[in-house]
Coordinates of C-alpha atoms and ligand atoms in Angstrom, one line a residue:
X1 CA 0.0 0.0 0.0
X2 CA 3.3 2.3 -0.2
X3 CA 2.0 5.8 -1.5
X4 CA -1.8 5.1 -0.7
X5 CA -2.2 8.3 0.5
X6 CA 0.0 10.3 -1.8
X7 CA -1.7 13.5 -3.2
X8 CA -4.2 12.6 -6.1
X9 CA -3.0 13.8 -9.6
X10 CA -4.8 16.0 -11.4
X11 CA -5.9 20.2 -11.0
X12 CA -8.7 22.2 -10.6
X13 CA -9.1 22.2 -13.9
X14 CA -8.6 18.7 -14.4
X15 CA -11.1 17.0 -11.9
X16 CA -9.8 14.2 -10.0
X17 CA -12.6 12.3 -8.6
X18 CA -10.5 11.0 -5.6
X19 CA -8.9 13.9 -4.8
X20 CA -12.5 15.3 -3.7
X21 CA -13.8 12.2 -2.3
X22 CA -10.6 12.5 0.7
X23 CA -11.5 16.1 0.6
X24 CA -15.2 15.1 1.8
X25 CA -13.7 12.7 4.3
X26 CA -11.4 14.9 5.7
X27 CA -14.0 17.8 6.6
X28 CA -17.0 14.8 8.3
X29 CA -13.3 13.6 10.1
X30 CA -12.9 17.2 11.1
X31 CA -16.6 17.6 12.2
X32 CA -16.7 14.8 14.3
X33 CA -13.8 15.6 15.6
X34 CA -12.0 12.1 14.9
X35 CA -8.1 11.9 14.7
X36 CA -5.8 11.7 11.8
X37 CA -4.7 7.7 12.5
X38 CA -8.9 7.7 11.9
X39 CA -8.5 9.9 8.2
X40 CA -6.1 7.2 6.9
X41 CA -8.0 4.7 7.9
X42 CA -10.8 5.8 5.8
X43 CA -9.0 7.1 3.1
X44 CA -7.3 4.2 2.2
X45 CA -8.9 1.3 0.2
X46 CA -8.6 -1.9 2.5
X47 CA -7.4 -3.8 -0.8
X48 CA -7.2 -3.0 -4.2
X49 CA -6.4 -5.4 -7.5
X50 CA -5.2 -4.7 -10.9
X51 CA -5.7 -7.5 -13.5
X52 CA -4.5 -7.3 -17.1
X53 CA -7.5 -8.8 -19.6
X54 CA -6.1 -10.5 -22.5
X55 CA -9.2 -10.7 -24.7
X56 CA -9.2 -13.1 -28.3
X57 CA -10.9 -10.6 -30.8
X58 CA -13.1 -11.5 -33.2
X59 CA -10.8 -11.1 -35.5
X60 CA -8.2 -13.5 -34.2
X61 CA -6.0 -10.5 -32.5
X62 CA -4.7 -10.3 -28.7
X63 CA -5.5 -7.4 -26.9
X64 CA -4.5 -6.8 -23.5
X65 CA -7.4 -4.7 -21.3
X66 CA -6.5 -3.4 -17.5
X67 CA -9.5 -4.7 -14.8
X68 CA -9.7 -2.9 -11.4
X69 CA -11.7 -3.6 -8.2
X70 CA -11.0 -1.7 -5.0
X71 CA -12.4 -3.3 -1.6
X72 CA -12.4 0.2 0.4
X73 CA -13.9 -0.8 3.9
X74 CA -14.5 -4.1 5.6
X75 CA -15.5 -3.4 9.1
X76 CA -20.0 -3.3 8.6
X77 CA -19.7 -6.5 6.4
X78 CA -18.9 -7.7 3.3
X79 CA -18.0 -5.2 0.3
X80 CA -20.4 -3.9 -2.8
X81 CA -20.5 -1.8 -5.5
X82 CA -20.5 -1.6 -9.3
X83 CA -18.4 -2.6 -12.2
X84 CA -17.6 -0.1 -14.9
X85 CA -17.0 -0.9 -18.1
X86 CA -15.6 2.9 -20.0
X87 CA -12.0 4.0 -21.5
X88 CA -12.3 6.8 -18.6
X89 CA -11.5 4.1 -16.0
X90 CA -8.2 4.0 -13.8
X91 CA -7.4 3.2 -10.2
X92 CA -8.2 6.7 -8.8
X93 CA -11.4 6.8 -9.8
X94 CA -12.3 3.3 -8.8
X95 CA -10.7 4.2 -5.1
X96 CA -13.2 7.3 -5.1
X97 CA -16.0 5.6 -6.1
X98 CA -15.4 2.6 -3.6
X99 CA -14.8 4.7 -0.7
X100 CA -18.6 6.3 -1.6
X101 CA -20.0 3.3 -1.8
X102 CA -19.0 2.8 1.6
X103 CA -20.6 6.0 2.7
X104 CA -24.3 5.3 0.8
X105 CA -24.2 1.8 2.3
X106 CA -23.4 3.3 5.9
X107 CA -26.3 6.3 5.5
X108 CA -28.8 3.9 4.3
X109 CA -27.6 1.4 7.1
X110 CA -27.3 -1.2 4.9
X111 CA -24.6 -4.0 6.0
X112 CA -21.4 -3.3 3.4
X113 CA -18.6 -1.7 3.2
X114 CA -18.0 -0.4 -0.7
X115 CA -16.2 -1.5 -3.1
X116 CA -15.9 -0.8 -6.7
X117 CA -14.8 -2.5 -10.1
X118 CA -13.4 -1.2 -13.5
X119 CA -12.5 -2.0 -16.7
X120 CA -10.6 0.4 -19.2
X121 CA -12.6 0.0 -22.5
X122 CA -15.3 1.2 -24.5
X123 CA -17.9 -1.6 -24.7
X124 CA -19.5 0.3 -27.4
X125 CA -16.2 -0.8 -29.9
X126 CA -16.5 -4.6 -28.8
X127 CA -18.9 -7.2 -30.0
X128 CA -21.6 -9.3 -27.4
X129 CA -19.1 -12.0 -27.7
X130 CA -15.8 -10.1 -27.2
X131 CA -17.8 -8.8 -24.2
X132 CA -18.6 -12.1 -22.9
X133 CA -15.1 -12.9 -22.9
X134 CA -13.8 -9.7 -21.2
X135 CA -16.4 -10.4 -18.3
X136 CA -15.8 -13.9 -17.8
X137 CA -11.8 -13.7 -17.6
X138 CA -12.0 -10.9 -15.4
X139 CA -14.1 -12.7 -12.7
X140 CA -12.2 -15.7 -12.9
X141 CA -8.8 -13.3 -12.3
X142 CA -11.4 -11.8 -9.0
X143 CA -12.5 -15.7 -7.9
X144 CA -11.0 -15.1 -4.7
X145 CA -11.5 -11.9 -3.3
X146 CA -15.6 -12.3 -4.3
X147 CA -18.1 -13.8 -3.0
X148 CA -21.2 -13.6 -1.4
X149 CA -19.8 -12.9 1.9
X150 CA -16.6 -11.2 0.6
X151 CA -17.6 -8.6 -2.3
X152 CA -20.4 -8.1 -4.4
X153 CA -20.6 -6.6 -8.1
X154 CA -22.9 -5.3 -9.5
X155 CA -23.8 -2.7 -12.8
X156 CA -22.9 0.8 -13.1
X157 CA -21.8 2.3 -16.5
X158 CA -21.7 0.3 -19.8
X159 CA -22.3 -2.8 -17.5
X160 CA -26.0 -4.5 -17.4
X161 CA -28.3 -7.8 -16.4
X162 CA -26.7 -9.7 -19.3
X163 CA -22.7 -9.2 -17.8
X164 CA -23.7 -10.2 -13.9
X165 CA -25.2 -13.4 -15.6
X166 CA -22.3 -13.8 -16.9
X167 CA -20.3 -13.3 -14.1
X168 CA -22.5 -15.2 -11.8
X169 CA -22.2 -18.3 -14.2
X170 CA -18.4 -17.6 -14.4
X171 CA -18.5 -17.5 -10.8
X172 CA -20.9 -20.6 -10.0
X173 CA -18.8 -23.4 -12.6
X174 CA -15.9 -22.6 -11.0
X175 CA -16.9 -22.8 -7.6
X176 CA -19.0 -25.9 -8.2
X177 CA -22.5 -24.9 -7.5
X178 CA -24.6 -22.2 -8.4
X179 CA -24.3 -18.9 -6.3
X180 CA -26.9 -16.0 -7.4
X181 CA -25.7 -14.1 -4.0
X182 CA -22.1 -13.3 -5.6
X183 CA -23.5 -10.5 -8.2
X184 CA -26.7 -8.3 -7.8
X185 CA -28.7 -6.8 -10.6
X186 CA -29.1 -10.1 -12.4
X187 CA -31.8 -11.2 -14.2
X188 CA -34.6 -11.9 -12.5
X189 CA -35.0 -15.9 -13.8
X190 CA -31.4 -16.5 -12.2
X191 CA -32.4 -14.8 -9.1
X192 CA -32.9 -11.0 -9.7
X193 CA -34.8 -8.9 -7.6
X194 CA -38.3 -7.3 -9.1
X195 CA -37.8 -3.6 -9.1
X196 CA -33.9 -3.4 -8.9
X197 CA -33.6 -2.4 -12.9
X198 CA -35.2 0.8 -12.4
X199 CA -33.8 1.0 -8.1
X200 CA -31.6 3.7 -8.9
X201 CA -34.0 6.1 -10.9
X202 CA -37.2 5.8 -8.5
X203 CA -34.9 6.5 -5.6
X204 CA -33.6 9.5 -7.4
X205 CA -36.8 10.6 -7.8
X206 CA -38.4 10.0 -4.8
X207 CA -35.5 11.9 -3.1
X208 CA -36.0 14.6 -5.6
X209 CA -39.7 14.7 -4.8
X210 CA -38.7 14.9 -1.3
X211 CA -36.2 17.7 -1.6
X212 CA -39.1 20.0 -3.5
X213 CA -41.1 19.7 -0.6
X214 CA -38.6 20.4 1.5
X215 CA -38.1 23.7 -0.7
X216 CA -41.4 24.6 -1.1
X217 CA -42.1 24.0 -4.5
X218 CA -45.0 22.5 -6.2
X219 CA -44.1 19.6 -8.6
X220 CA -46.4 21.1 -11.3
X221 CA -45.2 24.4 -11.2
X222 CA -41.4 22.5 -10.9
X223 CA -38.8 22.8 -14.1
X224 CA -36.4 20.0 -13.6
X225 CA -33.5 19.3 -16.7
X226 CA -31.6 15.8 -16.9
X227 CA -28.5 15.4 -17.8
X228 CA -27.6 12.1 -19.2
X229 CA -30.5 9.8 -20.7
X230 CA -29.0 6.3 -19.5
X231 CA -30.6 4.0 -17.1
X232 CA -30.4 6.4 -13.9
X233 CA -31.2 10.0 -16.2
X234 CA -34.1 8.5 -18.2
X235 CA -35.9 6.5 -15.6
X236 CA -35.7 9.7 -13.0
X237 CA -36.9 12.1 -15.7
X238 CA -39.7 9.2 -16.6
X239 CA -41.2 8.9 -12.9
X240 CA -40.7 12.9 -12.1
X241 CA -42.5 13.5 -15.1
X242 CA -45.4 10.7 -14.2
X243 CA -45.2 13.0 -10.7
X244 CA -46.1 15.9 -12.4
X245 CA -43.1 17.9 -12.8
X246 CA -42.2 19.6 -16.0
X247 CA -38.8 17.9 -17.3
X248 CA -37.7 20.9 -20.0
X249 CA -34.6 19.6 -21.1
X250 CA -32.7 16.7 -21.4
X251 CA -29.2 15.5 -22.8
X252 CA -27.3 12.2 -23.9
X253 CA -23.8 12.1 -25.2
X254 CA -25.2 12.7 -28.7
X255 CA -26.5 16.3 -27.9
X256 CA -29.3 17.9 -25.5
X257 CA -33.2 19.1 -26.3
X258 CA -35.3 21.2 -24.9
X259 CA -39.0 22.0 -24.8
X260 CA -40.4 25.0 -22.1
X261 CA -43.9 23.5 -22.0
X262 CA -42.1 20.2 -21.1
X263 CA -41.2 17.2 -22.7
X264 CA -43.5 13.9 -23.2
X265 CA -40.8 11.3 -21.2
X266 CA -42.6 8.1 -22.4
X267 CA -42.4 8.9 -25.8
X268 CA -39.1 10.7 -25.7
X269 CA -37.6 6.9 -24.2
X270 CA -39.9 5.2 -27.7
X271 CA -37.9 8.3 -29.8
X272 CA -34.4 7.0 -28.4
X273 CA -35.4 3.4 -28.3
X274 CA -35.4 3.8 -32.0
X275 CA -32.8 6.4 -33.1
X276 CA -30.6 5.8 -30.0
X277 CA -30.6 9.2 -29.4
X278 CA -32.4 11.8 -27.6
X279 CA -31.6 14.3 -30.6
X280 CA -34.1 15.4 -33.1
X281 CA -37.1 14.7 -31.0
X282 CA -40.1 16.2 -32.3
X283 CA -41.4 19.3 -30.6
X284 CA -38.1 20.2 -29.5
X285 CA -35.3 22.5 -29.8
X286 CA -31.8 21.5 -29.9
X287 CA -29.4 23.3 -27.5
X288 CA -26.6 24.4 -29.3
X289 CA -24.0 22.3 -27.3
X290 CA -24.7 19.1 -24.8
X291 CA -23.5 21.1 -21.8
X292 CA -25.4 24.4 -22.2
X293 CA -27.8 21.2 -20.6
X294 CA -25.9 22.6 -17.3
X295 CA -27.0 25.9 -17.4
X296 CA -30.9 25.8 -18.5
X297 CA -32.8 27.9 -16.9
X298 CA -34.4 25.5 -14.3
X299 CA -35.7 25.1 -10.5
X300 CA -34.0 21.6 -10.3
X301 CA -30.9 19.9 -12.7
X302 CA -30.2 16.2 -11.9
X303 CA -26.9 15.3 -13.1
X304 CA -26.9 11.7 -13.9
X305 CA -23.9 10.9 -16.2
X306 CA -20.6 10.8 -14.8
X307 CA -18.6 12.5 -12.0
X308 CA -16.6 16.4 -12.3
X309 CA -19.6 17.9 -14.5
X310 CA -19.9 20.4 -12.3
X311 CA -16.5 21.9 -11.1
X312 CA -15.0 25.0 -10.1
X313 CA -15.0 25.9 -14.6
X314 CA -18.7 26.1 -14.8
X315 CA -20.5 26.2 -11.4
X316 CA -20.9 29.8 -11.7
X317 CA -23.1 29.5 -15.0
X318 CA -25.7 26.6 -13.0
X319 CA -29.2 28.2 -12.5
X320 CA -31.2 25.7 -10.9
X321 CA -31.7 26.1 -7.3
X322 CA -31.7 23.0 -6.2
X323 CA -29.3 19.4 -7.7
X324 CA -30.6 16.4 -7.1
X325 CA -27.2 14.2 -7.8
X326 CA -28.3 11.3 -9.7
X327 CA -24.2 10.1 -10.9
X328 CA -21.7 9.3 -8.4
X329 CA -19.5 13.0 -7.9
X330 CA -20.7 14.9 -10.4
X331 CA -19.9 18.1 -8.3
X332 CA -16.6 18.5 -7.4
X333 CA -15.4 20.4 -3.9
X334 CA -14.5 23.7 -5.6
X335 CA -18.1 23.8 -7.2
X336 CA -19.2 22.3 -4.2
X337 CA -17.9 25.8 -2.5
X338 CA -19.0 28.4 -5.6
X339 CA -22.8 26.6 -5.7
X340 CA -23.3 27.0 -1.7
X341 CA -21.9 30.6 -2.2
X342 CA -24.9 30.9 -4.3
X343 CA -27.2 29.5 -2.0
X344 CA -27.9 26.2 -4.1
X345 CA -29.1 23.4 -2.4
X346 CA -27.3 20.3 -3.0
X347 CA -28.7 16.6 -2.5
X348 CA -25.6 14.4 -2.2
X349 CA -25.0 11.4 -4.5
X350 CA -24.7 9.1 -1.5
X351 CA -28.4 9.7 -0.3
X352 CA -30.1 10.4 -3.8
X353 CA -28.6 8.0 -5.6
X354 CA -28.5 4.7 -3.0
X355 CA -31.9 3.3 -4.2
X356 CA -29.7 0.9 -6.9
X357 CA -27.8 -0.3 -3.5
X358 CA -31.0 -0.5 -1.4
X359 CA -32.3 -3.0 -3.9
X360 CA -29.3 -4.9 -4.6
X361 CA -29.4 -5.4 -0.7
X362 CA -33.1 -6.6 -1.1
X363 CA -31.8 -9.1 -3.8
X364 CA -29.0 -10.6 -2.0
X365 CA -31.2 -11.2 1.1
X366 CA -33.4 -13.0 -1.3
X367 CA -31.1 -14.7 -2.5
X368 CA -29.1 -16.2 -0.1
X369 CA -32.5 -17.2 1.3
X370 CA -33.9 -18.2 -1.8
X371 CA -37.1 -16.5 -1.0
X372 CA -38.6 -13.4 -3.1
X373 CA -40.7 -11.0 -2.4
X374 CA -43.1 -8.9 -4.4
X375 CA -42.1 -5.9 -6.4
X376 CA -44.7 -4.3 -4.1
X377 CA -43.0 -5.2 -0.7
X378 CA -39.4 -4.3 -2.6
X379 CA -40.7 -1.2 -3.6
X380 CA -41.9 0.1 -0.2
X381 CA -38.8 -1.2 1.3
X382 CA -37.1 0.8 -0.4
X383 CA -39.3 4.0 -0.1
X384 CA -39.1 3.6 3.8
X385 CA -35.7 3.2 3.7
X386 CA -34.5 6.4 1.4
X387 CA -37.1 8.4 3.5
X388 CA -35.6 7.4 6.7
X389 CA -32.1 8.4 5.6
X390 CA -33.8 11.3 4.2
X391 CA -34.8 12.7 7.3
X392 CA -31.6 11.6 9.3
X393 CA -29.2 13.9 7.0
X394 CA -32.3 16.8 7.0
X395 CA -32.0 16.2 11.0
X396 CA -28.6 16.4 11.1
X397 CA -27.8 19.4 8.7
X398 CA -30.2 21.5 10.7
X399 CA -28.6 20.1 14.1
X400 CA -25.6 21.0 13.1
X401 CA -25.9 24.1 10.9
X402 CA -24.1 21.3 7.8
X403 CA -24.9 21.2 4.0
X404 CA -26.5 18.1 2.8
X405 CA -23.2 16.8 1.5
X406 CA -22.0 17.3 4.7
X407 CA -24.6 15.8 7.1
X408 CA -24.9 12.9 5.0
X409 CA -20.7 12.2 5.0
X410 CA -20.4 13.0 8.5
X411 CA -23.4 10.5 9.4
X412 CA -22.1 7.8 7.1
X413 CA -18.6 8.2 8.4
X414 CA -19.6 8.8 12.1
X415 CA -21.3 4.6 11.4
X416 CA -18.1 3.4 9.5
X417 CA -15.6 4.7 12.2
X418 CA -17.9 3.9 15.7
X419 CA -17.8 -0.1 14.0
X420 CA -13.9 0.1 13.3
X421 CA -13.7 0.8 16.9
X422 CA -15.7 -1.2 18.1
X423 CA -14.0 -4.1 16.2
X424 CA -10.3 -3.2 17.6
X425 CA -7.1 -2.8 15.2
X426 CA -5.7 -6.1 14.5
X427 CA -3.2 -7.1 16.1
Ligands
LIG501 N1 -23.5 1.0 -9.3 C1 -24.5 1.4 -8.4 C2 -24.0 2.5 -7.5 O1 -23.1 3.2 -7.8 C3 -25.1 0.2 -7.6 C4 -24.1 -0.6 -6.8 C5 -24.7 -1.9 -6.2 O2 -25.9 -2.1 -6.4 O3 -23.9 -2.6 -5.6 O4 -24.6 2.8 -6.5

C-alpha cells in the first residue's frame, strides 16, 4: 500500500474524482472531531487489484485490457459496488467511487462496506461475444476476493443484467454450484430482484420529490432538466414526469433538447429506443452544445452521467436552485464551494442515488435465502428506507448548521468509524 495516500494527480481544472472524495472525508473527520490515525484509515482502500485482460478478438487478434476492483472498507460486512465498463477508468477513480459506496451503504444502514470495479474500454467498440469474454476472464482473475460474503458486483456504467449473468455463471462453474448471491442486478429468472432495474431512478426521484417539498415547491409548477438519458437519467426524468413535474430539457452524449412546455418522457424513451438518441425529437429544440444542458434555466438539474460535470469551470453558469445528484461525484469540492456561495441546495450522491444499492441489498437477502418478495414489498422497502435516511441527513444538517453533502458524510462516516472501533485494530 506504499504511496496510498500520496496526493491525487490531477488540477482544478482537471477534476480528480479521488482527490475530492478525501477532501469530503477529511472535513466529516474534522466535524466529528475524529483523529488523523482515523482519516487514513478511511482514506485508504482496505485492498485494491489490478488484472491485465487478455481478450481473443473477433478477429483473431490479442488485446490486453487493464480490470480494477477496490475493496475500500470491511468493518459493517462484506464489500459492494459496481463494475464499470468505459476507457475513462483508472485506479483513482475506482478508489473514489469505492470509498462512496462505503458512505451510501453506511447512510442507508445497509450492512457493506463499498467497493468498486473497473474495466478500461469502451464496450461500445466490442462485439456481445468479445464482451462475454472480457467479463468472464476478469471474474475468474477476481475468484477469490468475491463472493457472497466477501464482495459483491454489480452494474454501473456500460455494464447491465446480461454481464452479472455472466459473471455469476463464471462464478458458479468454478466454484461448483450455483451462487446467485455473488452479483446483484441479475436477471430476475437467475435470481434477480423485481424492481432493482429501475432502483436507482425511482430513488432519485423520490428523493427529488422529497427535496421540493422540502423547498417549497409544487411539482407542477417544478422545471427539472436531466443530464444524461441512460438507465439512472431517463428512468428519473420518466417517474418525475409521471409526478407531475415539468422535465424541459434533457441530454445524452449525442446532444441535449429542450422544450419550455415540457417534454412527453414516455415517448421521448420510444424516440431513443429507435434512433438511439435523444436528438431530433419532435417538438423540440436543440441546444446548441450538450452542456449548455448545465446551465438551462431551471428550478432543479439532476446530473446523472458521470462524475466532475460540475467543477470549479462552470459552477458559476448553474441556475437551478436546487441538484438532485443522480451520478456518483458529479460536483466537485471547488463547485461544491461556488454553488453553496450561491445558495444552491445540493442533494448528495450518496443519499439520492443509493436506491440501486438499497435493492441490490433486497436481492442478495433474497437470494441467499432463496425466498422473493413482491415488487410491491421491494418497492416500499425501499421507499421507507431512502425516506428514513432522508430525514436523518435533514436532521442532522439543521442540528448542526451542515450542508446536505456534509450531514450525510459525517453521518455515514460517524457509522463506518464507531464499527472500526468497536471491532479493535488487528493485532
Ligand atoms: N453502481 C451502483 C451505485 O453506484 C449500484 C451498486 C450496487 O448495487 O452494488 O450505487
Amino acid at each position: 500500500m506504499a504511496g496510498a495516500l500520496e496526493t491525487p494527480a490531477g488540477t482544478e481544472t482537471a477534476p480528480n474524482p479521488l482527490r475530492d472524495a478525501r477532501a469530503q472525508l477529511a472535513e466529516a473527520i474534522q466535524i466529528l472531531g475524529l483523529n488523523g490515525g482515523m482519516y487514513e484509515v478511511l482514506a485508504t482502500p482496505r485492498r485494491e487489484v489490478t488484472v491485465s485482460i487478455p481478450l481473443r478478438r473477433d478477429d483473431g487478434t490479442i488485446e490486453v485490457l487493464l480490470g480494477y476492483r477496490v475493496q475500500h472498507n470491511m468493518s459493517r460486512g462484506p464489500t459492494k459496488g459496481g463494475l464499470r465498463y468505459s476507457p475513462d477508468v483508472n485506479l483513482d477513480e475506482v478508489r473514489a467511487l469505492a470509498m462512496w459506496m462505503t458512505w451510501k451503504c453506511a447512510l442507508v444502514d445497509i450492512p457493506y462496506g463499498g467497493a468498486k470495479g473497473g474495466i478500461t474500454f469502451d464496450p461500445r467498440n466490442y462485439s456481445p461475444q468479445e464482451i462475454e469474454r472480457v467479463t468472464r476472464r476478469y471474474t475468474s482473475e477476481l475468484m477469490p476476493i468475491i463472493g457472497p460474503m466477501i464482495d459483491i458486483p454489480a452494474p454501473d456504467m456500460g455494464t447491465d443484467e446480461q454481464v452479472m449473468a455472466w459473471m455469476m455463471d463464471t462464478y458458479s462453474v468454478n466454484t461448483g454450484f450455483t451462487v446467485p448471491g455473488v452479483v446483484t442486478g441479475k436477471p430476475v429468472n437467475i435470481g434477480g430482484s423485481l424492481g432493482r432495474a429501475n432502483a436507482t431512478s425511482r430513488g432519485v426521484s423520490h428523493i427529488a420529490l422529497a427535496a421540493l417539498a422540502h423547498c417549497g415547491l409544487v411539482p407542477e409548477q417544478t422545471t427539472v432538466a436531466v443530464q444524461g438519458f441512460g438507465k439512472v437519467g431517463s428512468g428519473a426524468a420518466l417517474f418525475l414526469w409521471q409526478a407531475g413535474v415539468k422535465v424541459t430539457a434533457i441530454s445524452d452524449q449525442y446532444g441535449a433538447i429542450s422544450c419550455a412546455d415540457g417534454i412527453d418522457v414516455a415517448l421521448l424513451k420510444k424516440h431513443v429506443e429507435s434512433t438511439g438518441s435523444v436528438v431530433g425529437f419532435a417538438g423540440t429544440e436543440p441546444l446548441a452544445d450538450r452542456d449548455d444542458l448545465l446551465y438551462a434555466d431551471v428550478d432543479v438539474l439532476i446530473p446523472a452521467a458521470t462524475e466532475g460535470v460540475i467543477h470549479g469551470g462552470n459552477a458559476s453558469q448553474i441556475k437551478a436552485k436546487l441538484i438532485v445528484e443522480g451520478a456518483n461525484g458529479p460536483t466537485t469540492t471547488e463547485a461544491d464551494r461556488v454553488l453553496e456561495a450561491a445558495g444552491v441546495f445540493i442533494v448528495p450522491d450518496i443519499l439520492a442515488n443509493s436506491g440501486g444499492v438499497i435493492v441490490s441489498y433486497f436481492e442478495w437477502v433474497q437470494a441467499n435465502q432463496a425466498f422473493w418478495w413482491t415488487e410491491a414489498q421491494v418497492e416500499l422497502r425501499l421507499t421507507e428506507r431512502m425516506d428514513h435516511a432522508w430525514h436523518r441527513v435533514v436532521n442532522a444538517a439543521a442540528a448542526r448548521g451542515m450542508n446536505f453533502r456534509q450531514a450525510a458524510t459525517v453521518l455515514a462516516v460517524e457509522t463506518v468509524a464507531s464499527a472500526h472501533t468497536a471491532r479493535g485494530l488487528y493485532p
